[in-house]
Amino acid sequence: MKKLLLLFVVLLNNVSVFAQSEEYSILVKDIETLQPIENATVVVLKTKQVLLTNEDGKVTFVLNGGSNVQVSEMNYENLTMRWASLKENEFTVYLKNKKENLDEVVVSKENPQKTLQKIVSNSKDKISISHRLKVYVREFFMLDNQYSYYNDGLVNFQFNKNNTTTLLVEQNRSYGLLETDVSADLMGYNLNNIMENYSNFKYFEPLLDSKAKKEYDFTIKGHAKNKEYYVMSVNPLDKAKEAVDNFEIIYDPVKKIILEFTISVTATSLDKIEDKTKVGDKNITKSFVKVNYRWDGTDYYLLSSNEEIGYTVILKDKAKNIQVRNSFVTTGFNKQNFTYSESDVFKEKSLFNKRNKILTNYWDISGFTATDEEKAIIASLEFKL
C-alpha cells in the first residue's frame, strides 16, 4: 500500500510539473526602426536553451516558471532581461543598434593568409574538446524547381576527441511532397560529414595552401558595426583558373576565433567553368554556405548553419535540375557525453529515408528561420501527422 501511495505521489508531482510548463514567445526588434531582427541569439538562462530568431524576429520555447533572458546579435548591444520586466503572452525585446562606422582597412604587418592560418588553427583547438550538441536539422529537396521532399529532426551530435561525431536521432519526420516517387533522385547532405566539416573548418583548406595567393585576393577590414571584430574577404582573382568561391570571414582578432563565415559562388565565377556534357555529368548552378559559431565566455561551438547547392544532371535527352537546402540550429550545448547502445547510433547519411518518429511538436520550438514559401510547405504537412 505504501509503495502504491508513493507511486501516486510521484506521478502527481510529474503531472503538476508538466502542467506548469508553458509556451512563451519573444519578439526581438530594433529599438529605433521597430523592425524585427533576424538571427538574434536568445538564451533562456534557466535551461541554457539557445534559440535563433526567425525572419519575424521571433522565438518560441517551453518553460516551467520564469527565467532571465539574454539576447545578442553582432550588430547590436547585448541585453539581459529580467523575467519580471517582461510582459505576459508575447514579450518584445528592443536592441540598440551599434552606431559604429569602422569599415576601414586594417593595417597589419602580417600577411592576411598567415592570419587566416592562425585563426583557423586556434578555432580548431578551441572547438575540439569533447562535447554534445542538441540540433534541430531541416532539409528541403527540389527537383526541376519543384519542392519534392522534406525532412526535419531533433538530433544529438557527440563530438569525439578525434574530431569525429556520433549521431543519435531523437525525433524526425520525412515526407514526399509530390504524388510521384522521387526517391531515386534524393541527394541529401551527409549529417555526420557536414558537422565534422564545421568542427574541422575543412571549408578553409583551399585558402591555407601557400599557392592560394596566386588564386585569391585577401583583404581585412574592421567590422562596420562591431569594433571588436574584423572581416576578412577572400575573393578569386580575375586570372584565377580554379578558384570560384567567395569567402567572408568574421573573426575575433584577440581570441583568434571564427564567429561567422559565408562562402558563395557568383554568376561571374560560374561562367568561368566550362559545362560538362557527358551523360551522368553534373554542373553546379548554385552554391552557398553560411555558418555561425558561438562563444559564451567559456565554450566555443557551432550555433547555426545554412547550406544550399544546386546542379544539373546531364541525361540522354534532357538535363535534370536538383537543389538541396540543409540547415542546422543548435538548441543545447553540454560537455557531458550521452550514454547509448550501438544500435541507437544513426549510421545513414540523411534523414530522408529514416522512419518517422514523432513524440512532440519539436519543430514549434526550434526557433528556426523559414521563408514564407517554406512555412507554407511545412504547414501543409499537418494533415500527414
mmCIF file of C-alpha atoms in Angstrom:
data_model
loop_
_atom_site.group_PDB
_atom_site.id
_atom_site.type_symbol
_atom_site.label_atom_id
_atom_site.label_comp_id
_atom_site.label_asym_id
_atom_site.label_seq_id
_atom_site.Cartn_x
_atom_site.Cartn_y
_atom_site.Cartn_z
ATOM 1 C CA MET A 1 0.000 0.000 0.000
ATOM 2 C CA LYS A 2 2.836 2.401 0.885
ATOM 3 C CA LYS A 3 4.525 1.650 -2.454
ATOM 4 C CA LEU A 4 1.295 2.431 -4.334
ATOM 5 C CA LEU A 5 0.877 5.652 -2.390
ATOM 6 C CA LEU A 6 4.474 6.673 -3.135
ATOM 7 C CA LEU A 7 3.989 5.925 -6.840
ATOM 8 C CA PHE A 8 0.810 8.027 -6.835
ATOM 9 C CA VAL A 9 2.650 10.967 -5.243
ATOM 10 C CA VAL A 10 5.497 10.750 -7.811
ATOM 11 C CA LEU A 11 3.043 10.647 -10.714
ATOM 12 C CA LEU A 12 1.081 13.542 -9.239
ATOM 13 C CA ASN A 13 4.238 15.621 -8.937
ATOM 14 C CA ASN A 14 5.213 14.859 -12.526
ATOM 15 C CA VAL A 15 1.758 15.850 -13.768
ATOM 16 C CA SER A 16 1.952 19.046 -11.709
ATOM 17 C CA VAL A 17 5.382 19.972 -13.150
ATOM 18 C CA PHE A 18 4.218 19.252 -16.681
ATOM 19 C CA ALA A 19 1.069 21.313 -16.164
ATOM 20 C CA GLN A 20 3.117 24.286 -15.057
ATOM 21 C CA SER A 21 5.233 24.276 -18.226
ATOM 22 C CA GLU A 22 4.002 26.953 -20.599
ATOM 23 C CA GLU A 23 4.862 28.080 -24.099
ATOM 24 C CA TYR A 24 6.321 31.564 -24.453
ATOM 25 C CA SER A 25 7.234 33.728 -27.417
ATOM 26 C CA ILE A 26 9.719 36.579 -27.611
ATOM 27 C CA LEU A 27 9.944 39.181 -30.354
ATOM 28 C CA VAL A 28 13.285 40.921 -30.884
ATOM 29 C CA LYS A 29 13.183 44.333 -32.585
ATOM 30 C CA ASP A 30 15.390 47.291 -33.423
ATOM 31 C CA ILE A 31 14.599 49.987 -30.845
ATOM 32 C CA GLU A 32 14.722 52.773 -33.464
ATOM 33 C CA THR A 33 13.193 51.257 -36.581
ATOM 34 C CA LEU A 34 10.920 48.807 -34.703
ATOM 35 C CA GLN A 35 11.814 46.276 -37.399
ATOM 36 C CA PRO A 36 12.283 42.616 -36.401
ATOM 37 C CA ILE A 37 15.865 41.389 -36.000
ATOM 38 C CA GLU A 38 16.559 38.073 -37.692
ATOM 39 C CA ASN A 39 19.157 35.591 -36.414
ATOM 40 C CA ALA A 40 19.474 37.188 -32.992
ATOM 41 C CA THR A 41 20.615 34.703 -30.332
ATOM 42 C CA VAL A 42 18.200 34.251 -27.429
ATOM 43 C CA VAL A 43 19.418 32.267 -24.413
ATOM 44 C CA VAL A 44 16.946 31.124 -21.760
ATOM 45 C CA LEU A 45 19.337 31.280 -18.806
ATOM 46 C CA LYS A 46 17.403 28.857 -16.590
ATOM 47 C CA THR A 47 17.525 25.981 -19.057
ATOM 48 C CA LYS A 48 20.547 27.166 -21.132
ATOM 49 C CA GLN A 49 18.433 26.670 -24.253
ATOM 50 C CA VAL A 50 19.799 28.605 -27.237
ATOM 51 C CA LEU A 51 17.404 29.886 -29.888
ATOM 52 C CA LEU A 52 17.706 31.969 -33.060
ATOM 53 C CA THR A 53 15.043 34.469 -34.082
ATOM 54 C CA ASN A 54 13.296 33.822 -37.384
ATOM 55 C CA GLU A 55 12.588 36.392 -40.087
ATOM 56 C CA ASP A 56 9.830 37.854 -37.895
ATOM 57 C CA GLY A 57 12.312 38.327 -35.050
ATOM 58 C CA LYS A 58 10.519 35.614 -33.075
ATOM 59 C CA VAL A 59 11.472 32.628 -30.936
ATOM 60 C CA THR A 60 9.178 30.217 -29.118
ATOM 61 C CA PHE A 61 10.059 27.952 -26.186
ATOM 62 C CA VAL A 62 8.502 25.945 -23.371
ATOM 63 C CA LEU A 63 9.437 26.800 -19.791
ATOM 64 C CA ASN A 64 8.391 25.788 -16.294
ATOM 65 C CA GLY A 65 8.237 29.029 -14.302
ATOM 66 C CA GLY A 66 10.295 32.067 -15.250
ATOM 67 C CA SER A 67 13.847 32.768 -16.402
ATOM 68 C CA ASN A 68 16.010 35.738 -17.240
ATOM 69 C CA VAL A 69 16.706 36.007 -20.957
ATOM 70 C CA GLN A 70 19.916 37.024 -22.716
ATOM 71 C CA VAL A 71 19.629 38.488 -26.221
ATOM 72 C CA SER A 72 22.530 39.263 -28.554
ATOM 73 C CA GLU A 73 23.269 39.998 -32.190
ATOM 74 C CA MET A 74 26.591 41.035 -33.698
ATOM 75 C CA ASN A 75 25.358 44.439 -34.892
ATOM 76 C CA TYR A 76 23.535 45.302 -31.647
ATOM 77 C CA GLU A 77 24.327 45.869 -27.992
ATOM 78 C CA ASN A 78 23.791 42.761 -25.833
ATOM 79 C CA LEU A 79 20.855 42.799 -23.443
ATOM 80 C CA THR A 80 19.866 40.663 -20.441
ATOM 81 C CA MET A 81 16.202 40.957 -19.449
ATOM 82 C CA ARG A 82 14.781 40.066 -16.050
ATOM 83 C CA TRP A 83 11.730 37.838 -16.354
ATOM 84 C CA ALA A 84 9.695 40.128 -14.117
ATOM 85 C CA SER A 85 10.233 43.048 -16.515
ATOM 86 C CA LEU A 86 8.789 41.150 -19.463
ATOM 87 C CA LYS A 87 5.074 41.386 -20.168
ATOM 88 C CA GLU A 88 2.911 38.285 -20.424
ATOM 89 C CA ASN A 89 1.989 36.426 -23.593
ATOM 90 C CA GLU A 90 4.240 37.666 -26.402
ATOM 91 C CA PHE A 91 7.244 39.509 -24.952
ATOM 92 C CA THR A 92 9.019 42.158 -27.010
ATOM 93 C CA VAL A 93 12.694 42.938 -26.515
ATOM 94 C CA TYR A 94 14.312 46.002 -28.108
ATOM 95 C CA LEU A 95 18.012 46.113 -29.011
ATOM 96 C CA LYS A 96 20.123 49.219 -29.609
ATOM 97 C CA ASN A 97 21.989 49.296 -32.904
ATOM 98 C CA LYS A 98 25.729 49.843 -32.610
ATOM 99 C CA LYS A 99 26.352 53.087 -34.461
ATOM 100 C CA GLU A 100 29.968 52.369 -35.271
ATOM 101 C CA ASN A 101 31.310 53.046 -38.750
ATOM 102 C CA LEU A 102 34.509 51.034 -38.810
ATOM 103 C CA ASP A 103 34.769 49.884 -42.405
ATOM 104 C CA GLU A 104 38.475 50.676 -42.662
ATOM 105 C CA VAL A 105 41.295 48.515 -43.949
ATOM 106 C CA VAL A 106 43.184 47.004 -41.050
ATOM 107 C CA VAL A 107 46.862 47.861 -41.238
ATOM 108 C CA SER A 108 48.893 44.802 -40.320
ATOM 109 C CA LYS A 109 52.466 43.732 -40.909
ATOM 110 C CA GLU A 110 51.309 40.123 -41.077
ATOM 111 C CA ASN A 111 50.203 38.592 -44.350
ATOM 112 C CA PRO A 112 46.376 38.087 -44.283
ATOM 113 C CA GLN A 113 46.769 34.462 -45.344
ATOM 114 C CA LYS A 114 49.019 33.799 -42.342
ATOM 115 C CA THR A 115 46.426 35.491 -40.144
ATOM 116 C CA LEU A 116 43.796 33.115 -41.543
ATOM 117 C CA GLN A 117 46.033 30.112 -40.896
ATOM 118 C CA LYS A 118 46.398 31.183 -37.257
ATOM 119 C CA ILE A 119 42.696 31.812 -36.603
ATOM 120 C CA VAL A 120 41.694 28.536 -38.283
ATOM 121 C CA SER A 121 44.258 26.601 -36.203
ATOM 122 C CA ASN A 122 43.184 28.286 -32.976
ATOM 123 C CA SER A 123 39.492 27.824 -33.762
ATOM 124 C CA LYS A 124 40.110 24.089 -34.237
ATOM 125 C CA ASP A 125 41.840 23.916 -30.859
ATOM 126 C CA LYS A 126 39.044 25.767 -29.090
ATOM 127 C CA ILE A 127 36.248 23.667 -30.558
ATOM 128 C CA SER A 128 37.940 20.265 -30.415
ATOM 129 C CA ILE A 129 37.038 19.459 -26.777
ATOM 130 C CA SER A 130 34.569 16.627 -26.320
ATOM 131 C CA HIS A 131 31.020 17.977 -26.144
ATOM 132 C CA ARG A 132 27.423 17.307 -27.159
ATOM 133 C CA LEU A 133 25.103 19.437 -29.278
ATOM 134 C CA LYS A 134 21.337 19.089 -29.499
ATOM 135 C CA VAL A 135 20.499 20.275 -33.012
ATOM 136 C CA TYR A 136 17.344 20.911 -34.975
ATOM 137 C CA VAL A 137 18.012 19.999 -38.609
ATOM 138 C CA ARG A 138 15.826 20.776 -41.606
ATOM 139 C CA GLU A 139 16.285 19.817 -45.263
ATOM 140 C CA PHE A 140 14.432 20.645 -48.475
ATOM 141 C CA PHE A 141 14.871 18.809 -51.769
ATOM 142 C CA MET A 142 13.819 20.348 -55.086
ATOM 143 C CA LEU A 143 13.573 18.517 -58.404
ATOM 144 C CA ASP A 144 13.209 20.595 -61.580
ATOM 145 C CA ASN A 145 12.343 23.677 -59.492
ATOM 146 C CA GLN A 146 9.569 21.934 -57.539
ATOM 147 C CA TYR A 147 9.727 21.220 -53.809
ATOM 148 C CA SER A 148 9.702 17.431 -53.849
ATOM 149 C CA TYR A 149 10.790 16.137 -50.446
ATOM 150 C CA TYR A 150 11.162 17.467 -46.918
ATOM 151 C CA ASN A 151 12.601 16.253 -43.648
ATOM 152 C CA ASP A 152 13.466 17.647 -40.262
ATOM 153 C CA GLY A 153 14.526 16.226 -36.925
ATOM 154 C CA LEU A 154 15.834 16.818 -33.436
ATOM 155 C CA VAL A 155 19.212 15.109 -33.165
ATOM 156 C CA ASN A 156 22.231 14.847 -30.863
ATOM 157 C CA PHE A 157 25.810 15.063 -32.107
ATOM 158 C CA GLN A 158 28.517 13.770 -29.776
ATOM 159 C CA PHE A 159 31.879 15.307 -30.697
ATOM 160 C CA ASN A 160 34.664 12.838 -30.020
ATOM 161 C CA LYS A 161 38.296 13.678 -29.230
ATOM 162 C CA ASN A 162 39.413 12.649 -32.715
ATOM 163 C CA ASN A 163 37.033 15.252 -34.233
ATOM 164 C CA THR A 164 34.543 12.644 -35.432
ATOM 165 C CA THR A 165 30.881 12.677 -34.448
ATOM 166 C CA THR A 166 28.369 10.138 -33.186
ATOM 167 C CA LEU A 167 24.769 10.868 -34.145
ATOM 168 C CA LEU A 168 21.578 9.905 -32.313
ATOM 169 C CA VAL A 169 18.146 10.861 -33.648
ATOM 170 C CA GLU A 170 15.546 11.783 -31.019
ATOM 171 C CA GLN A 171 12.653 12.628 -33.338
ATOM 172 C CA ASN A 172 12.200 13.108 -37.058
ATOM 173 C CA ARG A 173 9.696 13.326 -39.877
ATOM 174 C CA SER A 174 10.237 12.800 -43.580
ATOM 175 C CA TYR A 175 7.656 13.301 -46.343
ATOM 176 C CA GLY A 176 7.385 13.381 -50.101
ATOM 177 C CA LEU A 177 5.631 16.500 -51.379
ATOM 178 C CA LEU A 178 4.593 15.194 -54.807
ATOM 179 C CA GLU A 179 2.378 12.363 -55.968
ATOM 180 C CA THR A 180 5.279 10.943 -57.990
ATOM 181 C CA ASP A 181 8.066 8.932 -56.345
ATOM 182 C CA VAL A 182 11.338 10.900 -56.319
ATOM 183 C CA SER A 183 13.271 8.571 -54.013
ATOM 184 C CA ALA A 184 15.683 7.583 -56.792
ATOM 185 C CA ASP A 185 16.766 11.220 -57.135
ATOM 186 C CA LEU A 186 17.099 12.093 -53.457
ATOM 187 C CA MET A 187 20.516 13.524 -52.657
ATOM 188 C CA GLY A 188 20.720 14.703 -49.050
ATOM 189 C CA TYR A 189 23.633 16.078 -47.046
ATOM 190 C CA ASN A 190 25.635 13.574 -45.009
ATOM 191 C CA LEU A 191 24.866 14.809 -41.487
ATOM 192 C CA ASN A 192 27.990 13.459 -39.804
ATOM 193 C CA ASN A 193 30.270 14.685 -42.573
ATOM 194 C CA ILE A 194 28.811 18.163 -42.641
ATOM 195 C CA MET A 195 29.087 18.548 -38.853
ATOM 196 C CA GLU A 196 32.660 17.246 -38.863
ATOM 197 C CA ASN A 197 33.493 19.746 -41.613
ATOM 198 C CA TYR A 198 32.215 22.529 -39.367
ATOM 199 C CA SER A 199 34.321 21.424 -36.408
ATOM 200 C CA ASN A 200 37.424 20.816 -38.554
ATOM 201 C CA PHE A 201 36.959 24.071 -40.517
ATOM 202 C CA LYS A 202 37.501 21.996 -43.618
ATOM 203 C CA TYR A 203 35.994 24.638 -45.897
ATOM 204 C CA PHE A 204 39.122 26.772 -45.487
ATOM 205 C CA GLU A 205 41.599 24.178 -46.755
ATOM 206 C CA PRO A 206 41.788 25.695 -50.283
ATOM 207 C CA LEU A 207 42.849 29.021 -48.747
ATOM 208 C CA LEU A 208 45.547 27.735 -46.401
ATOM 209 C CA ASP A 209 47.902 26.395 -49.037
ATOM 210 C CA SER A 210 50.682 28.830 -49.984
ATOM 211 C CA LYS A 211 49.653 28.553 -53.652
ATOM 212 C CA ALA A 212 46.273 30.106 -52.810
ATOM 213 C CA LYS A 213 47.816 33.594 -53.081
ATOM 214 C CA LYS A 214 48.032 33.031 -56.826
ATOM 215 C CA GLU A 215 44.305 32.345 -56.994
ATOM 216 C CA TYR A 216 42.779 34.611 -54.329
ATOM 217 C CA ASP A 217 42.918 38.201 -53.108
ATOM 218 C CA PHE A 218 42.968 38.514 -49.271
ATOM 219 C CA THR A 219 41.815 41.748 -47.543
ATOM 220 C CA ILE A 220 40.987 42.585 -43.908
ATOM 221 C CA LYS A 221 38.680 45.370 -42.703
ATOM 222 C CA GLY A 222 37.178 46.408 -39.404
ATOM 223 C CA HIS A 223 33.613 45.229 -38.820
ATOM 224 C CA ALA A 224 31.207 48.027 -39.805
ATOM 225 C CA LYS A 225 29.187 47.790 -36.565
ATOM 226 C CA ASN A 226 31.357 46.000 -34.026
ATOM 227 C CA LYS A 227 34.837 47.302 -33.222
ATOM 228 C CA GLU A 228 35.733 44.011 -31.514
ATOM 229 C CA TYR A 229 35.640 42.057 -34.778
ATOM 230 C CA TYR A 230 37.443 42.023 -38.117
ATOM 231 C CA VAL A 231 36.123 40.920 -41.502
ATOM 232 C CA MET A 232 38.367 39.060 -43.934
ATOM 233 C CA SER A 233 37.299 38.882 -47.577
ATOM 234 C CA VAL A 234 38.887 36.294 -49.854
ATOM 235 C CA ASN A 235 37.870 36.522 -53.493
ATOM 236 C CA PRO A 236 39.108 34.817 -56.686
ATOM 237 C CA LEU A 237 41.491 36.855 -58.799
ATOM 238 C CA ASP A 238 40.412 37.629 -62.361
ATOM 239 C CA LYS A 239 43.245 35.458 -63.632
ATOM 240 C CA ALA A 240 42.340 32.535 -61.335
ATOM 241 C CA LYS A 241 41.837 29.279 -63.208
ATOM 242 C CA GLU A 242 40.488 27.054 -60.417
ATOM 243 C CA ALA A 243 39.156 29.370 -57.691
ATOM 244 C CA VAL A 244 35.430 30.196 -57.861
ATOM 245 C CA ASP A 245 34.310 30.607 -54.221
ATOM 246 C CA ASN A 246 33.997 33.975 -52.473
ATOM 247 C CA PHE A 247 34.697 33.913 -48.711
ATOM 248 C CA GLU A 248 33.725 36.371 -45.984
ATOM 249 C CA ILE A 249 35.067 35.523 -42.519
ATOM 250 C CA ILE A 250 34.129 37.425 -39.362
ATOM 251 C CA TYR A 251 36.535 36.761 -36.515
ATOM 252 C CA ASP A 252 37.702 37.975 -33.120
ATOM 253 C CA PRO A 253 41.322 39.187 -33.549
ATOM 254 C CA VAL A 254 42.035 38.947 -29.804
ATOM 255 C CA LYS A 255 40.616 35.475 -29.137
ATOM 256 C CA LYS A 256 41.601 34.453 -32.682
ATOM 257 C CA ILE A 257 38.404 32.514 -33.301
ATOM 258 C CA ILE A 258 35.986 32.489 -36.225
ATOM 259 C CA LEU A 259 32.469 33.686 -35.400
ATOM 260 C CA GLU A 260 30.878 33.524 -38.817
ATOM 261 C CA PHE A 261 31.776 32.675 -42.374
ATOM 262 C CA THR A 262 29.974 32.790 -45.700
ATOM 263 C CA ILE A 263 31.021 31.048 -48.905
ATOM 264 C CA SER A 264 29.214 31.782 -52.142
ATOM 265 C CA VAL A 265 29.691 31.335 -55.856
ATOM 266 C CA THR A 266 28.730 34.272 -58.074
ATOM 267 C CA ALA A 267 27.283 34.036 -61.576
ATOM 268 C CA THR A 268 30.521 35.517 -62.902
ATOM 269 C CA SER A 269 32.530 32.716 -61.327
ATOM 270 C CA LEU A 270 30.160 30.074 -62.686
ATOM 271 C CA ASP A 271 30.577 31.496 -66.189
ATOM 272 C CA LYS A 272 34.282 30.675 -65.954
ATOM 273 C CA ILE A 273 33.534 26.966 -65.504
ATOM 274 C CA GLU A 274 33.175 25.010 -68.710
ATOM 275 C CA ASP A 275 29.970 22.954 -68.784
ATOM 276 C CA LYS A 276 30.297 19.176 -68.776
ATOM 277 C CA THR A 277 28.269 17.426 -71.475
ATOM 278 C CA LYS A 278 28.616 13.668 -70.913
ATOM 279 C CA VAL A 279 25.649 11.639 -69.677
ATOM 280 C CA GLY A 280 25.782 11.496 -65.878
ATOM 281 C CA ASP A 281 27.899 14.664 -65.548
ATOM 282 C CA LYS A 282 26.904 17.315 -63.010
ATOM 283 C CA ASN A 283 27.181 21.077 -63.492
ATOM 284 C CA ILE A 284 26.915 23.367 -60.478
ATOM 285 C CA THR A 285 24.299 26.130 -60.733
ATOM 286 C CA LYS A 286 24.339 27.417 -57.140
ATOM 287 C CA SER A 287 26.489 27.053 -54.040
ATOM 288 C CA PHE A 288 26.039 28.874 -50.729
ATOM 289 C CA VAL A 289 27.273 28.189 -47.177
ATOM 290 C CA LYS A 290 26.792 30.305 -44.053
ATOM 291 C CA VAL A 291 27.989 29.081 -40.654
ATOM 292 C CA ASN A 292 27.844 30.780 -37.244
ATOM 293 C CA TYR A 293 29.753 29.842 -34.078
ATOM 294 C CA ARG A 294 29.016 30.876 -30.503
ATOM 295 C CA TRP A 295 31.490 31.915 -27.802
ATOM 296 C CA ASP A 296 29.651 32.107 -24.471
ATOM 297 C CA GLY A 297 32.634 33.190 -22.361
ATOM 298 C CA THR A 298 33.998 29.691 -21.742
ATOM 299 C CA ASP A 299 32.803 27.428 -24.540
ATOM 300 C CA TYR A 300 33.018 27.635 -28.327
ATOM 301 C CA TYR A 301 30.699 25.630 -30.561
ATOM 302 C CA LEU A 302 28.561 25.629 -33.715
ATOM 303 C CA LEU A 303 25.460 27.815 -33.429
ATOM 304 C CA SER A 304 23.820 27.512 -36.844
ATOM 305 C CA SER A 305 24.401 26.758 -40.499
ATOM 306 C CA ASN A 306 22.684 27.080 -43.845
ATOM 307 C CA GLU A 307 23.892 25.297 -46.959
ATOM 308 C CA GLU A 308 22.439 25.232 -50.426
ATOM 309 C CA ILE A 309 23.676 23.534 -53.535
ATOM 310 C CA GLY A 310 22.137 23.353 -56.987
ATOM 311 C CA TYR A 311 23.287 21.401 -60.020
ATOM 312 C CA THR A 312 22.071 19.926 -63.274
ATOM 313 C CA VAL A 313 22.494 16.264 -64.152
ATOM 314 C CA ILE A 314 23.016 15.500 -67.841
ATOM 315 C CA LEU A 315 20.681 12.773 -69.131
ATOM 316 C CA LYS A 316 20.394 11.295 -72.631
ATOM 317 C CA ASP A 317 17.547 13.541 -73.732
ATOM 318 C CA LYS A 318 17.473 16.356 -71.152
ATOM 319 C CA ALA A 319 19.071 17.897 -68.091
ATOM 320 C CA LYS A 320 17.633 17.339 -64.615
ATOM 321 C CA ASN A 321 17.803 20.234 -62.130
ATOM 322 C CA ILE A 322 18.377 19.395 -58.448
ATOM 323 C CA GLN A 323 18.616 21.701 -55.422
ATOM 324 C CA VAL A 324 19.145 20.740 -51.788
ATOM 325 C CA ARG A 325 18.993 23.066 -48.781
ATOM 326 C CA ASN A 326 20.144 21.952 -45.347
ATOM 327 C CA SER A 327 20.034 23.956 -42.112
ATOM 328 C CA PHE A 328 21.184 23.359 -38.537
ATOM 329 C CA VAL A 329 20.416 25.296 -35.376
ATOM 330 C CA THR A 330 21.913 24.321 -32.014
ATOM 331 C CA THR A 331 19.350 24.389 -29.209
ATOM 332 C CA GLY A 332 21.541 22.905 -26.477
ATOM 333 C CA PHE A 333 25.238 22.556 -25.582
ATOM 334 C CA ASN A 334 26.567 20.101 -22.990
ATOM 335 C CA LYS A 335 30.061 18.947 -22.050
ATOM 336 C CA GLN A 336 28.792 15.599 -20.782
ATOM 337 C CA ASN A 337 28.770 12.623 -23.127
ATOM 338 C CA PHE A 338 25.484 10.847 -23.610
ATOM 339 C CA THR A 339 25.148 7.126 -22.979
ATOM 340 C CA TYR A 340 23.785 4.921 -25.737
ATOM 341 C CA SER A 341 23.850 1.462 -27.202
ATOM 342 C CA GLU A 342 25.451 0.875 -30.596
ATOM 343 C CA SER A 343 22.044 0.027 -32.078
ATOM 344 C CA ASP A 344 20.864 3.586 -31.285
ATOM 345 C CA VAL A 345 23.541 5.221 -33.438
ATOM 346 C CA PHE A 346 22.256 6.696 -36.698
ATOM 347 C CA LYS A 347 24.605 5.494 -39.436
ATOM 348 C CA GLU A 348 22.770 6.635 -42.545
ATOM 349 C CA LYS A 349 23.726 9.793 -44.421
ATOM 350 C CA SER A 350 20.463 11.729 -44.372
ATOM 351 C CA LEU A 351 17.131 11.690 -42.539
ATOM 352 C CA PHE A 352 15.319 11.326 -45.885
ATOM 353 C CA ASN A 353 14.743 7.604 -45.555
ATOM 354 C CA LYS A 354 14.539 7.246 -41.780
ATOM 355 C CA ARG A 355 11.247 6.016 -40.390
ATOM 356 C CA ASN A 356 9.236 8.822 -38.800
ATOM 357 C CA LYS A 357 9.383 9.154 -35.032
ATOM 358 C CA ILE A 358 7.237 11.984 -33.683
ATOM 359 C CA LEU A 359 6.792 12.323 -29.918
ATOM 360 C CA THR A 360 6.245 16.083 -29.604
ATOM 361 C CA ASN A 361 5.807 19.093 -31.896
ATOM 362 C CA TYR A 362 9.575 19.661 -31.690
ATOM 363 C CA TRP A 363 9.556 21.942 -34.756
ATOM 364 C CA ASP A 364 7.338 24.513 -32.982
ATOM 365 C CA ILE A 365 10.071 25.410 -30.501
ATOM 366 C CA SER A 366 13.073 25.173 -32.808
ATOM 367 C CA GLY A 367 13.487 28.949 -33.121
ATOM 368 C CA PHE A 368 14.342 28.314 -36.738
ATOM 369 C CA THR A 369 14.204 30.747 -39.652
ATOM 370 C CA ALA A 370 11.973 29.770 -42.573
ATOM 371 C CA THR A 371 10.838 31.704 -45.636
ATOM 372 C CA ASP A 372 7.112 32.253 -46.284
ATOM 373 C CA GLU A 373 7.252 29.629 -49.022
ATOM 374 C CA GLU A 374 8.908 27.125 -46.671
ATOM 375 C CA LYS A 375 6.382 27.879 -43.920
ATOM 376 C CA ALA A 376 3.546 27.064 -46.310
ATOM 377 C CA ILE A 377 5.175 23.742 -47.197
ATOM 378 C CA ILE A 378 5.696 22.830 -43.559
ATOM 379 C CA ALA A 379 2.123 23.838 -42.677
ATOM 380 C CA SER A 380 0.820 21.585 -45.440
ATOM 381 C CA LEU A 381 2.354 18.589 -43.655
ATOM 382 C CA GLU A 382 -0.023 18.889 -40.687
ATOM 383 C CA PHE A 383 -2.605 16.550 -42.243
ATOM 384 C CA LYS A 384 0.042 13.829 -42.513
ATOM 385 C CA LEU A 385 0.957 13.817 -38.819
#
